[in-house]
JSON list of C-alpha atoms and ligand atoms in Angstrom, two decimals:
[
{"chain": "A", "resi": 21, "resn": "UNK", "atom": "CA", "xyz": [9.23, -9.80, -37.95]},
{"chain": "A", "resi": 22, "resn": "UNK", "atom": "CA", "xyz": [7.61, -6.77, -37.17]},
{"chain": "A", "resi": 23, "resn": "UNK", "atom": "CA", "xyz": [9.36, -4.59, -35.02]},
{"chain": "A", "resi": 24, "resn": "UNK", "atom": "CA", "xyz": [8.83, -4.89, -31.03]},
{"chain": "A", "resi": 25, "resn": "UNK", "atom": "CA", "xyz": [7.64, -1.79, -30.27]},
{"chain": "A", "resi": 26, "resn": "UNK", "atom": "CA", "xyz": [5.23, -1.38, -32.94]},
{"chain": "A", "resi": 27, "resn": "UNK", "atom": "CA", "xyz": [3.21, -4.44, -31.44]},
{"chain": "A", "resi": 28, "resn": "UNK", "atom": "CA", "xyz": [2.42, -3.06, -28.56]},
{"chain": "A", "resi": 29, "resn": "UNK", "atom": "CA", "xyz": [0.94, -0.13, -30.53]},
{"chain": "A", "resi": 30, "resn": "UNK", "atom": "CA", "xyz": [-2.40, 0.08, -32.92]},
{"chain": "A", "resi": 31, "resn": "UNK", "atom": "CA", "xyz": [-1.89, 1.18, -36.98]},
{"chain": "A", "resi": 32, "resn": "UNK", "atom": "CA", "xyz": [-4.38, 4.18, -37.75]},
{"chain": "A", "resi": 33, "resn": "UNK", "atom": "CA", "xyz": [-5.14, 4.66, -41.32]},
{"chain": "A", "resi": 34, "resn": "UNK", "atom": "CA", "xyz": [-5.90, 7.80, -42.52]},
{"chain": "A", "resi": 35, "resn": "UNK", "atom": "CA", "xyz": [-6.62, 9.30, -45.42]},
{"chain": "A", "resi": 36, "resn": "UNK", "atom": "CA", "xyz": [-5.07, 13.21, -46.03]},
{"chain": "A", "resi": 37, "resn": "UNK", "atom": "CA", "xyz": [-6.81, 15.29, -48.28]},
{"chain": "A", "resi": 38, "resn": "UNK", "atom": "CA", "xyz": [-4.78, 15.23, -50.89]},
{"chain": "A", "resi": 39, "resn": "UNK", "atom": "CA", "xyz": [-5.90, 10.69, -51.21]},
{"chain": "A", "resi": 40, "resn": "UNK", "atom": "CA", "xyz": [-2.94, 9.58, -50.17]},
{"chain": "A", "resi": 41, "resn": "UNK", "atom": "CA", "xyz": [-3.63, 6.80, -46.91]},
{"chain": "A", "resi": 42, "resn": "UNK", "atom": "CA", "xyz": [-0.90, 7.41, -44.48]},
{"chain": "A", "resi": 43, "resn": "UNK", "atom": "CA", "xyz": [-0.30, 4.81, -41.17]},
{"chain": "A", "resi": 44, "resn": "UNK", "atom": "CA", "xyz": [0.65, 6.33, -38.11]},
{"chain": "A", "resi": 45, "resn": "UNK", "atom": "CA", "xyz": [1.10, 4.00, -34.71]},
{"chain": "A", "resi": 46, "resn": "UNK", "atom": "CA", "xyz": [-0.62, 5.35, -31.62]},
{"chain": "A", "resi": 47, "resn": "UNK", "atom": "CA", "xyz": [-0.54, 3.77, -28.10]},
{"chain": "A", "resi": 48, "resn": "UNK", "atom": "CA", "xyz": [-4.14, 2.13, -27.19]},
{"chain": "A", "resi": 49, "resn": "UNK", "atom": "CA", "xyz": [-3.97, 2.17, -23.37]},
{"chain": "A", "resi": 50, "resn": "UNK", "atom": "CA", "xyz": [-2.54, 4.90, -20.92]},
{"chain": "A", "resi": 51, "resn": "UNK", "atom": "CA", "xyz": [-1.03, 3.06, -17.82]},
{"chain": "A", "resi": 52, "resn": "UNK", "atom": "CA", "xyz": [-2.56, 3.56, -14.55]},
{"chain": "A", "resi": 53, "resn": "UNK", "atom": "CA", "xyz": [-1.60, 6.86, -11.80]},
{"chain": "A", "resi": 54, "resn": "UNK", "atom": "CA", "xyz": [-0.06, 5.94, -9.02]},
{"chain": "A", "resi": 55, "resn": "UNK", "atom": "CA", "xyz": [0.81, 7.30, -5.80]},
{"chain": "A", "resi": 56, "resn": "UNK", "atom": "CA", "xyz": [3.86, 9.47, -5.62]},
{"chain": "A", "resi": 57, "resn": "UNK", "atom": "CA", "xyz": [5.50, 8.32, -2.85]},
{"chain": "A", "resi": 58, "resn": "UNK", "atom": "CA", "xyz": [5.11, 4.67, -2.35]},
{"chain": "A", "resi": 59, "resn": "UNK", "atom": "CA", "xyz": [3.81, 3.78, -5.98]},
{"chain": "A", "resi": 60, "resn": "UNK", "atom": "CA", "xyz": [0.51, 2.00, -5.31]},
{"chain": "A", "resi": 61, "resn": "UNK", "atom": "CA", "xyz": [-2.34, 2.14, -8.27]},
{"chain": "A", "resi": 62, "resn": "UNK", "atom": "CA", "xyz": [-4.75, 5.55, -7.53]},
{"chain": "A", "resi": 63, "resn": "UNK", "atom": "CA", "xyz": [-8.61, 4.81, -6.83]},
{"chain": "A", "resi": 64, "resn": "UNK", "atom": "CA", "xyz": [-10.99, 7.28, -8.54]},
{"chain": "A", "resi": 65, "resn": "UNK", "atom": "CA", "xyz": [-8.48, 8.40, -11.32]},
{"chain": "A", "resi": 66, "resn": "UNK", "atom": "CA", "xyz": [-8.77, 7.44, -14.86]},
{"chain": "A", "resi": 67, "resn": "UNK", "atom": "CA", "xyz": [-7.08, 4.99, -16.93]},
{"chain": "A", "resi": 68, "resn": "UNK", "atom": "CA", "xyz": [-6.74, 3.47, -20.09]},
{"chain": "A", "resi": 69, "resn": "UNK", "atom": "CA", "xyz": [-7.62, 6.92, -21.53]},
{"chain": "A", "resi": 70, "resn": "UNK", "atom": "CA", "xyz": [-5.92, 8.98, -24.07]},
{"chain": "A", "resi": 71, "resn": "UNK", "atom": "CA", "xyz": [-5.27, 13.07, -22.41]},
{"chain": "A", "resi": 72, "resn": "UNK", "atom": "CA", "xyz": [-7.96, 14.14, -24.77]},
{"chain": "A", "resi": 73, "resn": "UNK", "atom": "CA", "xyz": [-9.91, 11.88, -23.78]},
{"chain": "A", "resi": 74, "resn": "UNK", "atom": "CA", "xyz": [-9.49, 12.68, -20.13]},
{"chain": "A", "resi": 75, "resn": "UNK", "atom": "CA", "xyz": [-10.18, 16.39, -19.87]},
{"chain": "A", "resi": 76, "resn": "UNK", "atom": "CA", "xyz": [-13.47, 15.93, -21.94]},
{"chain": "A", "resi": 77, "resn": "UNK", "atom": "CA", "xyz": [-14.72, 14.15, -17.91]},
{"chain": "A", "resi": 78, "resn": "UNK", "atom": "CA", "xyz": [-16.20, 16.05, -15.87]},
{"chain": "A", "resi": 79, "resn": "UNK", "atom": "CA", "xyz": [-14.43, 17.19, -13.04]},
{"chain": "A", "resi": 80, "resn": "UNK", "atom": "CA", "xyz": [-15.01, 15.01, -10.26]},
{"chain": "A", "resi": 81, "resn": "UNK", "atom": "CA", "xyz": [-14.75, 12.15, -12.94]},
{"chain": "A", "resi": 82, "resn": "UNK", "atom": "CA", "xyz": [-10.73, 13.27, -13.07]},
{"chain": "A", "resi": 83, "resn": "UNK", "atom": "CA", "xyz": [-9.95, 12.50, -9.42]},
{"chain": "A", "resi": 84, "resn": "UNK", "atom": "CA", "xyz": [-11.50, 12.19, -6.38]},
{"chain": "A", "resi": 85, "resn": "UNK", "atom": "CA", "xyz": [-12.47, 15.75, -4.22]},
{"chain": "A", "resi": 86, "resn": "UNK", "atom": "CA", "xyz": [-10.31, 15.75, -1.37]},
{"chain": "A", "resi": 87, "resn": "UNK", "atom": "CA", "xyz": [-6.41, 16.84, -0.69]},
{"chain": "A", "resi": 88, "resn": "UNK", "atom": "CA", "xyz": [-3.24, 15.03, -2.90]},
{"chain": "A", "resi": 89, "resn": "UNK", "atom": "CA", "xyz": [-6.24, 13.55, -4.91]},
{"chain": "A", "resi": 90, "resn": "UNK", "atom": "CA", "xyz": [-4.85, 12.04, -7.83]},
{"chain": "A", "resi": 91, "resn": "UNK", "atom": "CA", "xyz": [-0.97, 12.44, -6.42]},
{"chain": "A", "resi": 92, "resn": "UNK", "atom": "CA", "xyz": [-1.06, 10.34, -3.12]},
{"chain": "A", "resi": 93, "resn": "UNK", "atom": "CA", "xyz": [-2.93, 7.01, -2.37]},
{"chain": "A", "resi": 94, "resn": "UNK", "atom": "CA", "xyz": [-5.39, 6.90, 0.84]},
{"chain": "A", "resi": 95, "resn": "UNK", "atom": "CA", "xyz": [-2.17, 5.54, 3.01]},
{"chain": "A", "resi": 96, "resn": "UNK", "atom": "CA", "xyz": [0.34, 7.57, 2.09]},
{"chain": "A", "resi": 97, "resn": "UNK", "atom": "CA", "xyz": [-2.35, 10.74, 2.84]},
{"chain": "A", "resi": 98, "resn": "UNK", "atom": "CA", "xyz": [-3.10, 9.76, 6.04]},
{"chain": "A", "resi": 99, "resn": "UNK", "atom": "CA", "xyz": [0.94, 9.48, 6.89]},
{"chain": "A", "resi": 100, "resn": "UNK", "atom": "CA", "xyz": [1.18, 13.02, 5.30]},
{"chain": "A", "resi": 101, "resn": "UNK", "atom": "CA", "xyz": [-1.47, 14.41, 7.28]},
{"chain": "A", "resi": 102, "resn": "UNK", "atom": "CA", "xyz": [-0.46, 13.05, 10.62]},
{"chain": "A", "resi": 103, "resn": "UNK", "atom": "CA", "xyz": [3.18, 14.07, 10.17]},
{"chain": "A", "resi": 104, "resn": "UNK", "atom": "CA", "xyz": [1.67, 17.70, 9.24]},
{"chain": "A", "resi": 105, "resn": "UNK", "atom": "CA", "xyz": [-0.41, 17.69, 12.82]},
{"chain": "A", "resi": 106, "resn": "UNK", "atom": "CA", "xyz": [2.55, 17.24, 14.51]},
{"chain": "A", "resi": 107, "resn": "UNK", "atom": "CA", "xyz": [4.85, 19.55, 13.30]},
{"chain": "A", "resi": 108, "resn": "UNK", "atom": "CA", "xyz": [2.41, 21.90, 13.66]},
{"chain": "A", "resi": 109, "resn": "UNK", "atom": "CA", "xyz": [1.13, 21.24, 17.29]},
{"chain": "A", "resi": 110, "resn": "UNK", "atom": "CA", "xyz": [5.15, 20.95, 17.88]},
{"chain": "A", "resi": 111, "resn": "UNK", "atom": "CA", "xyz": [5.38, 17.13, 18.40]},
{"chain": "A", "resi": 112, "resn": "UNK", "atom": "CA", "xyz": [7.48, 16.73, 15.74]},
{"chain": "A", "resi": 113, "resn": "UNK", "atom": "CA", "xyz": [9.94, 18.97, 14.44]},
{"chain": "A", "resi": 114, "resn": "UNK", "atom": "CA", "xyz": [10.21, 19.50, 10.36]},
{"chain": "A", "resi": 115, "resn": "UNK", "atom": "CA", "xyz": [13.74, 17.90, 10.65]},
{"chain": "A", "resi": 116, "resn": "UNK", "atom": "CA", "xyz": [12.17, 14.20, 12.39]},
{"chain": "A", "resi": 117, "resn": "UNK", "atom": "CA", "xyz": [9.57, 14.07, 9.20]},
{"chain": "A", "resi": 118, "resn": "UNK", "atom": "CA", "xyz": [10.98, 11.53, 6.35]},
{"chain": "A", "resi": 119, "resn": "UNK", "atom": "CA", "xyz": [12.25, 13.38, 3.73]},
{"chain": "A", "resi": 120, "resn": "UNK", "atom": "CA", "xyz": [10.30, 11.69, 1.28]},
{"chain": "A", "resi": 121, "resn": "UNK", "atom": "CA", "xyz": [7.20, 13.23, 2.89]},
{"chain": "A", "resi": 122, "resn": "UNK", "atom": "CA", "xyz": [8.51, 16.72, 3.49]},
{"chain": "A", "resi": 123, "resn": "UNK", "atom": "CA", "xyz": [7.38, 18.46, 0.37]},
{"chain": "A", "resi": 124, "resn": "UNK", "atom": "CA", "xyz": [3.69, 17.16, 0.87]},
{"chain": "A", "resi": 125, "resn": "UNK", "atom": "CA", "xyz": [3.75, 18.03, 4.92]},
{"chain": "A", "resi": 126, "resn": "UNK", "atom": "CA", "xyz": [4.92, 21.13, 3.81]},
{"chain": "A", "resi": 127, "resn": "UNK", "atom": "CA", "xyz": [1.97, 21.81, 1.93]},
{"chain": "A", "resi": 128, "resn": "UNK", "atom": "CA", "xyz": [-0.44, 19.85, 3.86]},
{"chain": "A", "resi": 129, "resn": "UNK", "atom": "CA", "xyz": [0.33, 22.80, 6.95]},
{"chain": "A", "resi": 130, "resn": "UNK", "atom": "CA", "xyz": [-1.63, 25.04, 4.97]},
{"chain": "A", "resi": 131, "resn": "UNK", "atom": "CA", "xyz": [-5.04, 23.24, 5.36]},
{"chain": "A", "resi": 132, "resn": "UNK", "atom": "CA", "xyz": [-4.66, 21.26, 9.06]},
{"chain": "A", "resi": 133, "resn": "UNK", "atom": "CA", "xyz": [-5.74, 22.94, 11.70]},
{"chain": "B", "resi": 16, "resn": "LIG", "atom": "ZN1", "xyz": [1.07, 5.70, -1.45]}
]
């Protein structure tokens, strides 16, 4: 039986150019981004695309054009962006925010108003 984890992978053939063919295994399909805090698929971000592939996109073909674009889903921004308002109108105090947000109120303080 073939091994496992060389089904989930496709054989490419090549020939080096001294003739000799030589098979190396290389993943078809990249998995899907997902958010960073509660793990939900991203919108607007590609998948099933090798890295190479990816950067040859055009910009706004990587991720969408707004803040935590291809890092946070639409939820989990709109959390991070509330929680930022209030800490910095003084609702909130850094210390009430869940941790899990923290880092990403911290840096959403520098663009709310
Ligand atoms: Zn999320």
């Amino acid at each position: 039986m073939v091994s496992p984890i060389l089904r989930h992978l496709k054989a490419v053939r090549r020939r080096t150019p001294g003739g000799r063919v030589v098979t190396h295994f290389r993943r078809e399909k990249t998995s899907k981004q997902v958010c960073a805090i509660c793990g939900a698929p991203l919108h607007g971000v590609p998948h099933g695309k090798r890295p190479s592939e990816v950067r040859k996109l055009a910009k706004t073909e990587r991720r969408p054009e707004r803040i935590f674009a291809g890092v946070l889903c639409a939820a989990c921004t709109r959390r991070v962006l509330e929680e930022a308002f209030y800490v910095k109108h003084g609702v909130k105090d850094m210390s009430d925010v869940d941790m899990v947000l923290r880092p990403f109120v911290k840096q959403a303080l520098k663009v709310v108003e």
